PDB file of C-alpha atoms and ligand atoms in Angstrom:
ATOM      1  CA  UNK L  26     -53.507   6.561-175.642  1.00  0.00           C
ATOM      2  CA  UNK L  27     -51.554   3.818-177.746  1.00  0.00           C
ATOM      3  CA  UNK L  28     -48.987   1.351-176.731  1.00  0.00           C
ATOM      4  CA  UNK L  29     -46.332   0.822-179.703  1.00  0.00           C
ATOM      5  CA  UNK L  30     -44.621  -2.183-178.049  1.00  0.00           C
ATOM      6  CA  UNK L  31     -42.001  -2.808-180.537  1.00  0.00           C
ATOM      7  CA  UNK L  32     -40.210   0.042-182.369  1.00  0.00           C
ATOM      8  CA  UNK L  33     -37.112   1.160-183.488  1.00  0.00           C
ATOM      9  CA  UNK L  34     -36.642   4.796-183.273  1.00  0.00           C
ATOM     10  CA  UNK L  35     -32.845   4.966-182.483  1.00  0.00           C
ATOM     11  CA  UNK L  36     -32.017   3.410-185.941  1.00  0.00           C
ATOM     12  CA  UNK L  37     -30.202   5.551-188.579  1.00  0.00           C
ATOM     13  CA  UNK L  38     -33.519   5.746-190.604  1.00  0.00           C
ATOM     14  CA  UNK L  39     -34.926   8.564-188.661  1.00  0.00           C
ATOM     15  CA  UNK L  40     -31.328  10.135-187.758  1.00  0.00           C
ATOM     16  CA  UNK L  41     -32.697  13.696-190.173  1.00  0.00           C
ATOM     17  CA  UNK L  42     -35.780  13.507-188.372  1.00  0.00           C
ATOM     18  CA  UNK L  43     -36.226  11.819-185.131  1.00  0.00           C
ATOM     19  CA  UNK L  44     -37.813  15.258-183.024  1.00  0.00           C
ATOM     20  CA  UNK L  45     -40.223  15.907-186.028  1.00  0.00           C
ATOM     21  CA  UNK L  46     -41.267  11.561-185.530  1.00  0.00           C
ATOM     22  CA  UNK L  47     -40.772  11.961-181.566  1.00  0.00           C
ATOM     23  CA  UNK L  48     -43.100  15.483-181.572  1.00  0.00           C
ATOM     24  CA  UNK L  49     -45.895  13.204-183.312  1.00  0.00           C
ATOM     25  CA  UNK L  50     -45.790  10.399-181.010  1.00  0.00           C
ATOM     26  CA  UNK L  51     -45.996  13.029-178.164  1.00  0.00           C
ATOM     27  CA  UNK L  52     -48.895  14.453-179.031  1.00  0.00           C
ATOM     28  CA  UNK L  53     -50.995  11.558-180.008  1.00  0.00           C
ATOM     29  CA  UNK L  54     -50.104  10.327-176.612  1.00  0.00           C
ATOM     30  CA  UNK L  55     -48.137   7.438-177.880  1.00  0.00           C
ATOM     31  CA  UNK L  56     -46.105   5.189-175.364  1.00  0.00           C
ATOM     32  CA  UNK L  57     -42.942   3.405-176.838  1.00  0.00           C
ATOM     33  CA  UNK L  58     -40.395   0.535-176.506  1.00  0.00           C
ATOM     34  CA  UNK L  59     -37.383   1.101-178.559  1.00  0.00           C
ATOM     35  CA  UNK L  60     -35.872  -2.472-178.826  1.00  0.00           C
ATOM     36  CA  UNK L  61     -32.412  -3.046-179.235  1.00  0.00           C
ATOM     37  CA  UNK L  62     -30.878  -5.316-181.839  1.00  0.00           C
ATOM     38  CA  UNK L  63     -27.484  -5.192-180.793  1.00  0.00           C
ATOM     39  CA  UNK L  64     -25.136  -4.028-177.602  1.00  0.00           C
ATOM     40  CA  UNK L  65     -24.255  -0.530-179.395  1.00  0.00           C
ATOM     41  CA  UNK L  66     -27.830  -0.535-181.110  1.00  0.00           C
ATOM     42  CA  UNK L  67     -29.175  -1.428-177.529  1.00  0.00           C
ATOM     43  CA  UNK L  68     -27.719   1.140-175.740  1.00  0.00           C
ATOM     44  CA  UNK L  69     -28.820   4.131-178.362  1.00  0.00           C
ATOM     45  CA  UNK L  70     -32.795   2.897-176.855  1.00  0.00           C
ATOM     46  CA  UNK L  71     -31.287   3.341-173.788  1.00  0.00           C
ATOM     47  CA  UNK L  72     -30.304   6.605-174.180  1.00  0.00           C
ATOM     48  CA  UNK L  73     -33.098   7.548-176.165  1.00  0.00           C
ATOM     49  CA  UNK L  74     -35.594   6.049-173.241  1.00  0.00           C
ATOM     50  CA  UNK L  75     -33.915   8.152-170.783  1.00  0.00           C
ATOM     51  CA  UNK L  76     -34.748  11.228-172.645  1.00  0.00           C
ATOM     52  CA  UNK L  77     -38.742  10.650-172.075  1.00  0.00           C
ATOM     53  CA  UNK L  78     -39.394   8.794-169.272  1.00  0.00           C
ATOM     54  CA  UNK L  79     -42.953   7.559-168.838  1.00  0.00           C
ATOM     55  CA  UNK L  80     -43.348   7.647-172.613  1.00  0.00           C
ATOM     56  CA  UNK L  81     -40.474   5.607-173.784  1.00  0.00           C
ATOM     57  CA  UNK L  82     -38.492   2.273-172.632  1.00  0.00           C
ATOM     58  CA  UNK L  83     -36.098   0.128-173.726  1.00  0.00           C
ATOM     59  CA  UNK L  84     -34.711  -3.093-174.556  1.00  0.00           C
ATOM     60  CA  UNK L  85     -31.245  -5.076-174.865  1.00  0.00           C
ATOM     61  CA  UNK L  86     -30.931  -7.709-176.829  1.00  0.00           C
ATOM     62  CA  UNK L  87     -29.257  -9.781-179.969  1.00  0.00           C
ATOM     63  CA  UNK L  88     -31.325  -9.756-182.837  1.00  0.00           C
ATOM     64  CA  UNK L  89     -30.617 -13.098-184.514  1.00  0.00           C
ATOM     65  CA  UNK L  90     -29.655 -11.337-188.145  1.00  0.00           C
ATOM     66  CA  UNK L  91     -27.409  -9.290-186.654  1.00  0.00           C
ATOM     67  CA  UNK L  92     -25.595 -11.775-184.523  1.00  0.00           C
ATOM     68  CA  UNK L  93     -23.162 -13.063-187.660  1.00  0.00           C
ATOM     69  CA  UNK L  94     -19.853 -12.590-186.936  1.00  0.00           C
ATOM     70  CA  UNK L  95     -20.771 -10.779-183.228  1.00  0.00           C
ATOM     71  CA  UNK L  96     -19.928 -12.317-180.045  1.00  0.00           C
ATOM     72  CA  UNK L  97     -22.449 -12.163-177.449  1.00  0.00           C
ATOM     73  CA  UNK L  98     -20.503 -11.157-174.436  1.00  0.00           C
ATOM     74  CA  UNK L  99     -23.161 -11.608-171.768  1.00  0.00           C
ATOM     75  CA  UNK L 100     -21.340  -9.529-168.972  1.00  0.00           C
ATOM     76  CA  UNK L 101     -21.620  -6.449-171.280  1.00  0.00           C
ATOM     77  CA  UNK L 102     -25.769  -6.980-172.140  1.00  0.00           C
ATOM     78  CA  UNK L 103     -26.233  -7.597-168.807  1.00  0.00           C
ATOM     79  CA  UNK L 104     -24.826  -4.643-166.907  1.00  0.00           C
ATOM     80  CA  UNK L 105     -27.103  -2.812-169.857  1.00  0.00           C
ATOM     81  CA  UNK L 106     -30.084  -4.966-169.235  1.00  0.00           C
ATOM     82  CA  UNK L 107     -29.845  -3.913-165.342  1.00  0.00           C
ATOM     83  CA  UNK L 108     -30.725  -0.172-166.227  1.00  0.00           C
ATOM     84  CA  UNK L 109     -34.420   0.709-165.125  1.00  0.00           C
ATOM     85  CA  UNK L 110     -35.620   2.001-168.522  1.00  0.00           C
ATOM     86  CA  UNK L 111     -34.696  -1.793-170.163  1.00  0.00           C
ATOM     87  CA  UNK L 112     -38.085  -3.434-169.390  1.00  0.00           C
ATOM     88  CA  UNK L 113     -37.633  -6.827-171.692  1.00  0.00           C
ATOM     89  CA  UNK L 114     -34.763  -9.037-172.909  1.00  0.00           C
ATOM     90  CA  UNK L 115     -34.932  -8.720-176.790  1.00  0.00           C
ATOM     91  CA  UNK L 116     -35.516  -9.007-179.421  1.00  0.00           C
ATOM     92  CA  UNK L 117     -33.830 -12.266-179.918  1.00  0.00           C
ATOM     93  CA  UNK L 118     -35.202 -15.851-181.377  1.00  0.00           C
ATOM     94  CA  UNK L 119     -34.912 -17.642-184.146  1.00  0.00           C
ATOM     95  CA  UNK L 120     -34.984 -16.014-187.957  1.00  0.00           C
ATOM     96  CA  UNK L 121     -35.118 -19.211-190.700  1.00  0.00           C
ATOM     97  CA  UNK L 122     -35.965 -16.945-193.410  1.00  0.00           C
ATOM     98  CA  UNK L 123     -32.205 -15.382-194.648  1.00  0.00           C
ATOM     99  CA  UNK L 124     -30.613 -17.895-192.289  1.00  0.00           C
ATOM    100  CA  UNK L 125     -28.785 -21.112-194.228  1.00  0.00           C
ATOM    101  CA  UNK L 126     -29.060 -24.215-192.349  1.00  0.00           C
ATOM    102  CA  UNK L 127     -25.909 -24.427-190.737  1.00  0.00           C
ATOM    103  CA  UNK L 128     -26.213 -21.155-188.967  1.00  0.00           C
ATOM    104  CA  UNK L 129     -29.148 -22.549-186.828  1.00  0.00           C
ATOM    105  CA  UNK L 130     -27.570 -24.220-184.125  1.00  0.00           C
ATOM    106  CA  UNK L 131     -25.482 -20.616-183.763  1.00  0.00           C
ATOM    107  CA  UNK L 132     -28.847 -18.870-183.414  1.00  0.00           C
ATOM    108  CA  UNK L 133     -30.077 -21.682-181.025  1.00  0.00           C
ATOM    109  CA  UNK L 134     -27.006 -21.013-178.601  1.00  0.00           C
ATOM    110  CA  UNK L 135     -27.086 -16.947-178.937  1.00  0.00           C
ATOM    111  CA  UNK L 136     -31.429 -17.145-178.131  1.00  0.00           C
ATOM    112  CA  UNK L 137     -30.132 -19.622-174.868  1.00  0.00           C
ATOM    113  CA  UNK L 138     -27.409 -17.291-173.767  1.00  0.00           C
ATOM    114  CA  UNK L 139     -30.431 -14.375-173.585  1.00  0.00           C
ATOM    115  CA  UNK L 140     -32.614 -16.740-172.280  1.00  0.00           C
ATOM    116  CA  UNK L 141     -29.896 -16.836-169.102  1.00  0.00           C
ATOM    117  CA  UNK L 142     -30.066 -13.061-168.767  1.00  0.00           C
ATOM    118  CA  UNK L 143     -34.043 -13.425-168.765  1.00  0.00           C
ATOM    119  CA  UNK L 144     -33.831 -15.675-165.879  1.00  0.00           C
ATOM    120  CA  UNK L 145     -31.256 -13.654-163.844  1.00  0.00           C
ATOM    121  CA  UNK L 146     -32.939 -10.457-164.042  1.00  0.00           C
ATOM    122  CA  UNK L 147     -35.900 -11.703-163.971  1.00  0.00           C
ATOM    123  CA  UNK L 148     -37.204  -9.107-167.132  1.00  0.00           C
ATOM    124  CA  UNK L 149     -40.026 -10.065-169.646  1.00  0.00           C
ATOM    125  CA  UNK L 150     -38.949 -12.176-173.082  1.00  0.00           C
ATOM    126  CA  UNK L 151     -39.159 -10.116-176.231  1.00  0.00           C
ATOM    127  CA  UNK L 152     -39.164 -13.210-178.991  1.00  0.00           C
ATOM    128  CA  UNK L 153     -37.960 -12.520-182.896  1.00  0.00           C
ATOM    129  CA  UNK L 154     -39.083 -15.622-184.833  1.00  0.00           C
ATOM    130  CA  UNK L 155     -39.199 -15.536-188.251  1.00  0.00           C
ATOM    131  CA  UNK L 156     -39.922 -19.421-190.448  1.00  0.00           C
ATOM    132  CA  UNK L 157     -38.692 -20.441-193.655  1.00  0.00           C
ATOM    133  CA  UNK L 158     -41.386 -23.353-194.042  1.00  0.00           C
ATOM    134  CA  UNK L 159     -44.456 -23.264-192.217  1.00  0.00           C
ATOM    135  CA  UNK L 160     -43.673 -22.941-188.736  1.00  0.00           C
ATOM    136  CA  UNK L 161     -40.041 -24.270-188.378  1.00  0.00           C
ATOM    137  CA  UNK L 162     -38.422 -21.781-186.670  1.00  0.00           C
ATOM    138  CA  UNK L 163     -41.313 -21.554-184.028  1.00  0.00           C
ATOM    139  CA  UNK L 164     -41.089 -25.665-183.234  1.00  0.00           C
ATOM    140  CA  UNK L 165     -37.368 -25.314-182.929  1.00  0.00           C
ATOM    141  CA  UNK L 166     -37.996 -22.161-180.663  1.00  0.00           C
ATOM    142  CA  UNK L 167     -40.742 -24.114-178.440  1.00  0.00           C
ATOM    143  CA  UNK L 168     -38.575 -26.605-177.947  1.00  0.00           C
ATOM    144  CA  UNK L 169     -35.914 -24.458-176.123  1.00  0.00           C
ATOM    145  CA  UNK L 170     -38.641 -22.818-174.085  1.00  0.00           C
ATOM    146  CA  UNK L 171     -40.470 -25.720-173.292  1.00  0.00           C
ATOM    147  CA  UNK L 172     -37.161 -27.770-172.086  1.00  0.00           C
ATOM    148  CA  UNK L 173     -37.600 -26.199-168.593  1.00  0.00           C
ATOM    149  CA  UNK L 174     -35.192 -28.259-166.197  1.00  0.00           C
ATOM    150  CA  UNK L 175     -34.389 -30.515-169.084  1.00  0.00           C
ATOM    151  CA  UNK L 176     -31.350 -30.202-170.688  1.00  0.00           C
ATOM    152  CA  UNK L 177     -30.867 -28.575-174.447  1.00  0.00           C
ATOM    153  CA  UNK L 178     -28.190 -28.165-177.124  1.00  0.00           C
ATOM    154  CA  UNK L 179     -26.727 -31.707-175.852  1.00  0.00           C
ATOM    155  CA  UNK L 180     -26.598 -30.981-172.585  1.00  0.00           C
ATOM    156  CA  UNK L 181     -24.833 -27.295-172.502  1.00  0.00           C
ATOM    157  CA  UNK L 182     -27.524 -25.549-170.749  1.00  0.00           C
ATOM    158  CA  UNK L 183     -29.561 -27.210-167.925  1.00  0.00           C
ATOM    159  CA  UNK L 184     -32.588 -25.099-165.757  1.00  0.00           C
ATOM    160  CA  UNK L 185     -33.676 -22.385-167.353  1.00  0.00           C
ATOM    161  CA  UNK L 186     -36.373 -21.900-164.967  1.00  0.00           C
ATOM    162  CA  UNK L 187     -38.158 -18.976-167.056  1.00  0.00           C
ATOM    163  CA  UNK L 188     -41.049 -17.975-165.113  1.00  0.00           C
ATOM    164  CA  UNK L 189     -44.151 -19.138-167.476  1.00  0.00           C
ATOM    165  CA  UNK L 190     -45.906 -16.150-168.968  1.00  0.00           C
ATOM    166  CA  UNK L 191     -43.324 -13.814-169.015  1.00  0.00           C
ATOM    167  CA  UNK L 192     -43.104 -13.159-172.628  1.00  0.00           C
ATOM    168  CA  UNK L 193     -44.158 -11.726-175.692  1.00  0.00           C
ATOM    169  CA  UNK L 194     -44.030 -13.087-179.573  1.00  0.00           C
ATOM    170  CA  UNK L 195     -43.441 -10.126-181.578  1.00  0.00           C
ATOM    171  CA  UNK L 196     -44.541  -9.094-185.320  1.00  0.00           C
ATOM    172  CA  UNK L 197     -46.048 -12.350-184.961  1.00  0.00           C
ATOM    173  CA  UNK L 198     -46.298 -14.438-188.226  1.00  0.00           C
ATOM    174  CA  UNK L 199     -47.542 -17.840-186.696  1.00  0.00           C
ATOM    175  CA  UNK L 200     -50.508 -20.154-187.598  1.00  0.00           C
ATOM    176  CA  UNK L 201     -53.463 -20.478-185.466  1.00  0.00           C
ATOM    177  CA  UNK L 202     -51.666 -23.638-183.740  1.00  0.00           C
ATOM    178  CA  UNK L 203     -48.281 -21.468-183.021  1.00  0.00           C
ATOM    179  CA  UNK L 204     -50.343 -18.632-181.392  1.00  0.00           C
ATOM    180  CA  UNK L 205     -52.223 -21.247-178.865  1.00  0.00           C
ATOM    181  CA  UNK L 206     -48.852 -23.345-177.680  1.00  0.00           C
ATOM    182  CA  UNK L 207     -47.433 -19.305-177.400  1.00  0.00           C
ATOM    183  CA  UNK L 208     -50.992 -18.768-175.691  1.00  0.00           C
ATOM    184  CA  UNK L 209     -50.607 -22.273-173.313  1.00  0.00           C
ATOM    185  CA  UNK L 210     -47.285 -20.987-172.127  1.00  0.00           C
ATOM    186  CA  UNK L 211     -48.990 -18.088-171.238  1.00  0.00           C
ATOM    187  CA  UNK L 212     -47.422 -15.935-173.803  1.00  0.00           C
ATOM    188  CA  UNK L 213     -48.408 -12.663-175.286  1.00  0.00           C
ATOM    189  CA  UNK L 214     -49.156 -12.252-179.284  1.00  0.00           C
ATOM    190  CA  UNK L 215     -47.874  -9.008-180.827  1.00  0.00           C
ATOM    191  CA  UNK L 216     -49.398  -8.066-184.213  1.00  0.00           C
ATOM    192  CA  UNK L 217     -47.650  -5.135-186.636  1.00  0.00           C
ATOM    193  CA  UNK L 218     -48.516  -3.786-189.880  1.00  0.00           C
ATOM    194  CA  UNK L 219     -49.140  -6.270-192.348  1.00  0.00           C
ATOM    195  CA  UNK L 220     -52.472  -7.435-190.353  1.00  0.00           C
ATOM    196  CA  UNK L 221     -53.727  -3.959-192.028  1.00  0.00           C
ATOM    197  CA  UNK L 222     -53.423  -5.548-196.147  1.00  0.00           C
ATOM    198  CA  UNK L 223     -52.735  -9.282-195.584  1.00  0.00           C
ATOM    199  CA  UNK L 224     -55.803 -11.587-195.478  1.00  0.00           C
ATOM    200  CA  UNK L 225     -54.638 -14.598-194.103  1.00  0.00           C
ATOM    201  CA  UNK L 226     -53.772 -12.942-190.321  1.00  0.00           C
ATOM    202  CA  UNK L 227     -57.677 -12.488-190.197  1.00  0.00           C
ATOM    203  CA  UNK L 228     -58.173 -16.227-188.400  1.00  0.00           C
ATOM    204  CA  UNK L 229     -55.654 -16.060-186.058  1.00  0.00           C
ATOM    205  CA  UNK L 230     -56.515 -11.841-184.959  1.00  0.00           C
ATOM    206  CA  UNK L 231     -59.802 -13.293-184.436  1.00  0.00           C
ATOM    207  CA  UNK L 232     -58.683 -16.457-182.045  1.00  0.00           C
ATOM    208  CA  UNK L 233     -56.068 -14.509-180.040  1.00  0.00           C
ATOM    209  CA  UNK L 234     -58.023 -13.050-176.957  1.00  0.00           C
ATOM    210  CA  UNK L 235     -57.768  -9.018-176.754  1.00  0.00           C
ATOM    211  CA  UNK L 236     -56.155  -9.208-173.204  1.00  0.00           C
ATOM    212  CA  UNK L 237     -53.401 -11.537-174.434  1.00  0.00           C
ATOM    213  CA  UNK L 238     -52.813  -9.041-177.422  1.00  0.00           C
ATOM    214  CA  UNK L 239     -50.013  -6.428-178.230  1.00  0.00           C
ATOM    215  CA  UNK L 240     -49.578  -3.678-181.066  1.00  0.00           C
ATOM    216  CA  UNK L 241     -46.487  -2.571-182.676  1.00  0.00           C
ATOM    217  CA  UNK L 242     -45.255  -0.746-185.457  1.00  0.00           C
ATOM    218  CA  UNK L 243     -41.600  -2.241-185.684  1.00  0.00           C
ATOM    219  CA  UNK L 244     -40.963   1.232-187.417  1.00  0.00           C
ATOM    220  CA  UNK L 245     -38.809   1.532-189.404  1.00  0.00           C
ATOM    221  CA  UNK L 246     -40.340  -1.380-190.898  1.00  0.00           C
ATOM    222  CA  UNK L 247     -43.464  -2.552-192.305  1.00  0.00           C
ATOM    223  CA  UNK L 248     -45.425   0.084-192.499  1.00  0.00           C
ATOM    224  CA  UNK L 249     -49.524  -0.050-192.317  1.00  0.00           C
ATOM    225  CA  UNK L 250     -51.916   0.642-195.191  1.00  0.00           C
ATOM    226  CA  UNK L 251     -52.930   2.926-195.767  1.00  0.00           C
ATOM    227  CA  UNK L 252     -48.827   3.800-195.343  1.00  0.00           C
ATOM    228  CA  UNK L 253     -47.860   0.978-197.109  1.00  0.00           C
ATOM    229  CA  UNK L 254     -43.912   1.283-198.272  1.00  0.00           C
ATOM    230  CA  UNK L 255     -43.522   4.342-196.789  1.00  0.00           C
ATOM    231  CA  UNK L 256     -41.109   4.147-193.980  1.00  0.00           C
ATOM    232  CA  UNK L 257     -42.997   3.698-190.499  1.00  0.00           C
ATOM    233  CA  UNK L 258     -43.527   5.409-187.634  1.00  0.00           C
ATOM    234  CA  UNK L 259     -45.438   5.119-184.256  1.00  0.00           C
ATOM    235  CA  UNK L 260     -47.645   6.950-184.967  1.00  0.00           C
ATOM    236  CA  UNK L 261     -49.400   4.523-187.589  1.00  0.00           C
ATOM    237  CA  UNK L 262     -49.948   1.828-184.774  1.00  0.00           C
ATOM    238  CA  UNK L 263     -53.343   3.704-185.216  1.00  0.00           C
ATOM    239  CA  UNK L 264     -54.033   1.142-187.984  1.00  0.00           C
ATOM    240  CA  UNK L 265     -52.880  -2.087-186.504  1.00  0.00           C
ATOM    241  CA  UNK L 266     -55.253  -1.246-183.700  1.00  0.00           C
ATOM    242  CA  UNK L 267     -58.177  -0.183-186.443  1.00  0.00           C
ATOM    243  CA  UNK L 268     -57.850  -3.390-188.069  1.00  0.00           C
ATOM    244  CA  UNK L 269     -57.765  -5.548-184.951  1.00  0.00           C
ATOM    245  CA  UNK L 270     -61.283  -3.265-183.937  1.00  0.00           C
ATOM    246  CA  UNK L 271     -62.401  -4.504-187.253  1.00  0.00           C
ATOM    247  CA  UNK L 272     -61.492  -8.079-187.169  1.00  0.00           C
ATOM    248  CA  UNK L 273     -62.888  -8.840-183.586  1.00  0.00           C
ATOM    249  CA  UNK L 274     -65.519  -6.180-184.356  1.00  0.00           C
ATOM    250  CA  UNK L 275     -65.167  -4.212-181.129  1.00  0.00           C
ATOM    251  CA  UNK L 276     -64.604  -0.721-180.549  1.00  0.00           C
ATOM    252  CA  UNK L 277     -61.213   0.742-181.407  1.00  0.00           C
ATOM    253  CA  UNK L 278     -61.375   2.116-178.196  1.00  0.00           C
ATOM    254  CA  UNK L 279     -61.417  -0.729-176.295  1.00  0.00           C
ATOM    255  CA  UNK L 280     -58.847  -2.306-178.259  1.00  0.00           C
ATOM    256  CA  UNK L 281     -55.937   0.840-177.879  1.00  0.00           C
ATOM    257  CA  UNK L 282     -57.390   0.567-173.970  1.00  0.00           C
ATOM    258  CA  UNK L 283     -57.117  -2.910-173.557  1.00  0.00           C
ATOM    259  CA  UNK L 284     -53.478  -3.462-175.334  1.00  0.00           C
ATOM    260  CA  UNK L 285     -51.608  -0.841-173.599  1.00  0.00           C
ATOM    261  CA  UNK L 286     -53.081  -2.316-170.147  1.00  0.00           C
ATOM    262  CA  UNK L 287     -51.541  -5.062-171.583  1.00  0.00           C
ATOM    263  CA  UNK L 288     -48.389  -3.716-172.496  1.00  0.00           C
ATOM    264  CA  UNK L 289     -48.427  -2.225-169.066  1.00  0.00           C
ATOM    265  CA  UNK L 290     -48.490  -5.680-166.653  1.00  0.00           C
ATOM    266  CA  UNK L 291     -46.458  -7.440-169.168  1.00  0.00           C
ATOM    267  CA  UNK L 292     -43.676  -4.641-168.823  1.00  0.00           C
ATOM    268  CA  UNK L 293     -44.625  -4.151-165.214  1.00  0.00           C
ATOM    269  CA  UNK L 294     -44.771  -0.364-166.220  1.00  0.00           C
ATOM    270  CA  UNK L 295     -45.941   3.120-164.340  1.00  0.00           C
ATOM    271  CA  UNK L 296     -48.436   4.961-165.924  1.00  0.00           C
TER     272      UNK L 296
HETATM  273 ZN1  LIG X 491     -37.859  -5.202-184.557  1.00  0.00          ZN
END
């Protein structure tokens, strides 16, 4: 068995040929979170959760590409978020990499907003951050999550309270410094596809600790060698796992056992 923890399998990509994906997953015995990107996109994993329960779950969040020009209305994504298939608030963050400069204060206040709903329901942290320089976007983001009690964005939100822990960095794309202050604040480290062909993840794969670690896909996107451009699927989380075997040089086995009893207490799941 394989956890996928970050996929996208209600997007329009695999709208000719979702059962033919789904039937795959199935019987590789792969287990699923469809995240949500949006309120309409979040309620299509929703639905698509409900279908196969035990081997799919959801999320609801605002991705922070696709908040331009959307309010967040947090009334609707949290009636959503209260449904029992929606296991994490998400994905939402911080993305420097399209984002011009005076957009980032808008992400800043859409990331708090879902950082309220985290709090209230008391559901695990699914984290988007994507930098422009270095690590810019993940110092802005540790900021916000490390100003517990202390007041951010001048003032506007005060006690966030978030339980430490209770999170996960996805498609993580961090130096070795950003995965231990993610690490310190007892976060989890999710690694997708491009682990599989790009050299430069092998340092920090090998100083993130197997039970802090996650796999994904992110299918659509990003797709594994040896899939590489192809569109993705869950099925190739196969590979991230491989390559993490590789790195740490452990059995594969222990690594596809070891993340999805990850996945599992993070998610607070039943299987
Ligand atoms: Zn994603």
């Amino acid at each position: 068995m394989l956890f996928d923890s970050h996929t996208h399998l209600q997007f329009p990509q695999f709208d000719g040929d979702r059962e033919g994906v789904i039937s795959r997953l199935l019987s590789a015995d792969i287990k699923v979170i469809n995240v949500g990107t949006d309120l309409e996109d979040s309620k299509k994993a929703i639905e698509l959760a409900k279908k196969y329960l035990g081997q799919m779950w959801a999320t609801v969040g605002l991705h922070p590409n696709d908040a331009v020009g959307q309010n967040f209305d947090i009334s609707k994504y949290k009636k959503l978020a209260e449904n029992d298939s929606v296991v994490a608030i998400g994905e939402c963050g911080l993305d420097y990499f399209r984002t011009p400069d005076d957009d980032k204060n808008r992400q800043k206040d859409i990331f708090l907003r879902q950082l309220e709903l985290v709090r209230e329901l008391s559901k695990p942290l699914m984290i988007h951050c994507r930098p422009k320089a270095e690590d810019d976007a993940y110092l802005d983001l540790f900021e916000i999550l490390s100003a517990r009690g202390e007041s951010v964005l001048g003032g506007k939100y005060r006690n966030l309270n978030l339980k430490n822990g209770n999170g996960t960095s996805h498609f993580f794309a961090g130096s070795k410094k950003t995965a231990k202050q993610f690490l310190d604040l007892g976060f989890y480290i999710s690694f997708a596809g491009p682990i599989t062909f790009a050299k430069e993840y092998e340092e920090v794969v090998k100083y993130v600790p197997l039970d802090k670690i996650l796999i994904e896909t992110d299918a659509p996107f990003a797709a594994p060698a040896p899939h590489r451009g192809k569109r993705n699927e869950p099925t190739f989380v196969e590979f991230v796992a491989r390559k993490i075997a590789e790195i740490k040089e452990v059995e594969f086995e222990e690594v596809a056992r070891q993340t999805a009893e990850n996945a599992k207490k993070l998610f607070n799941l039943d299987f």
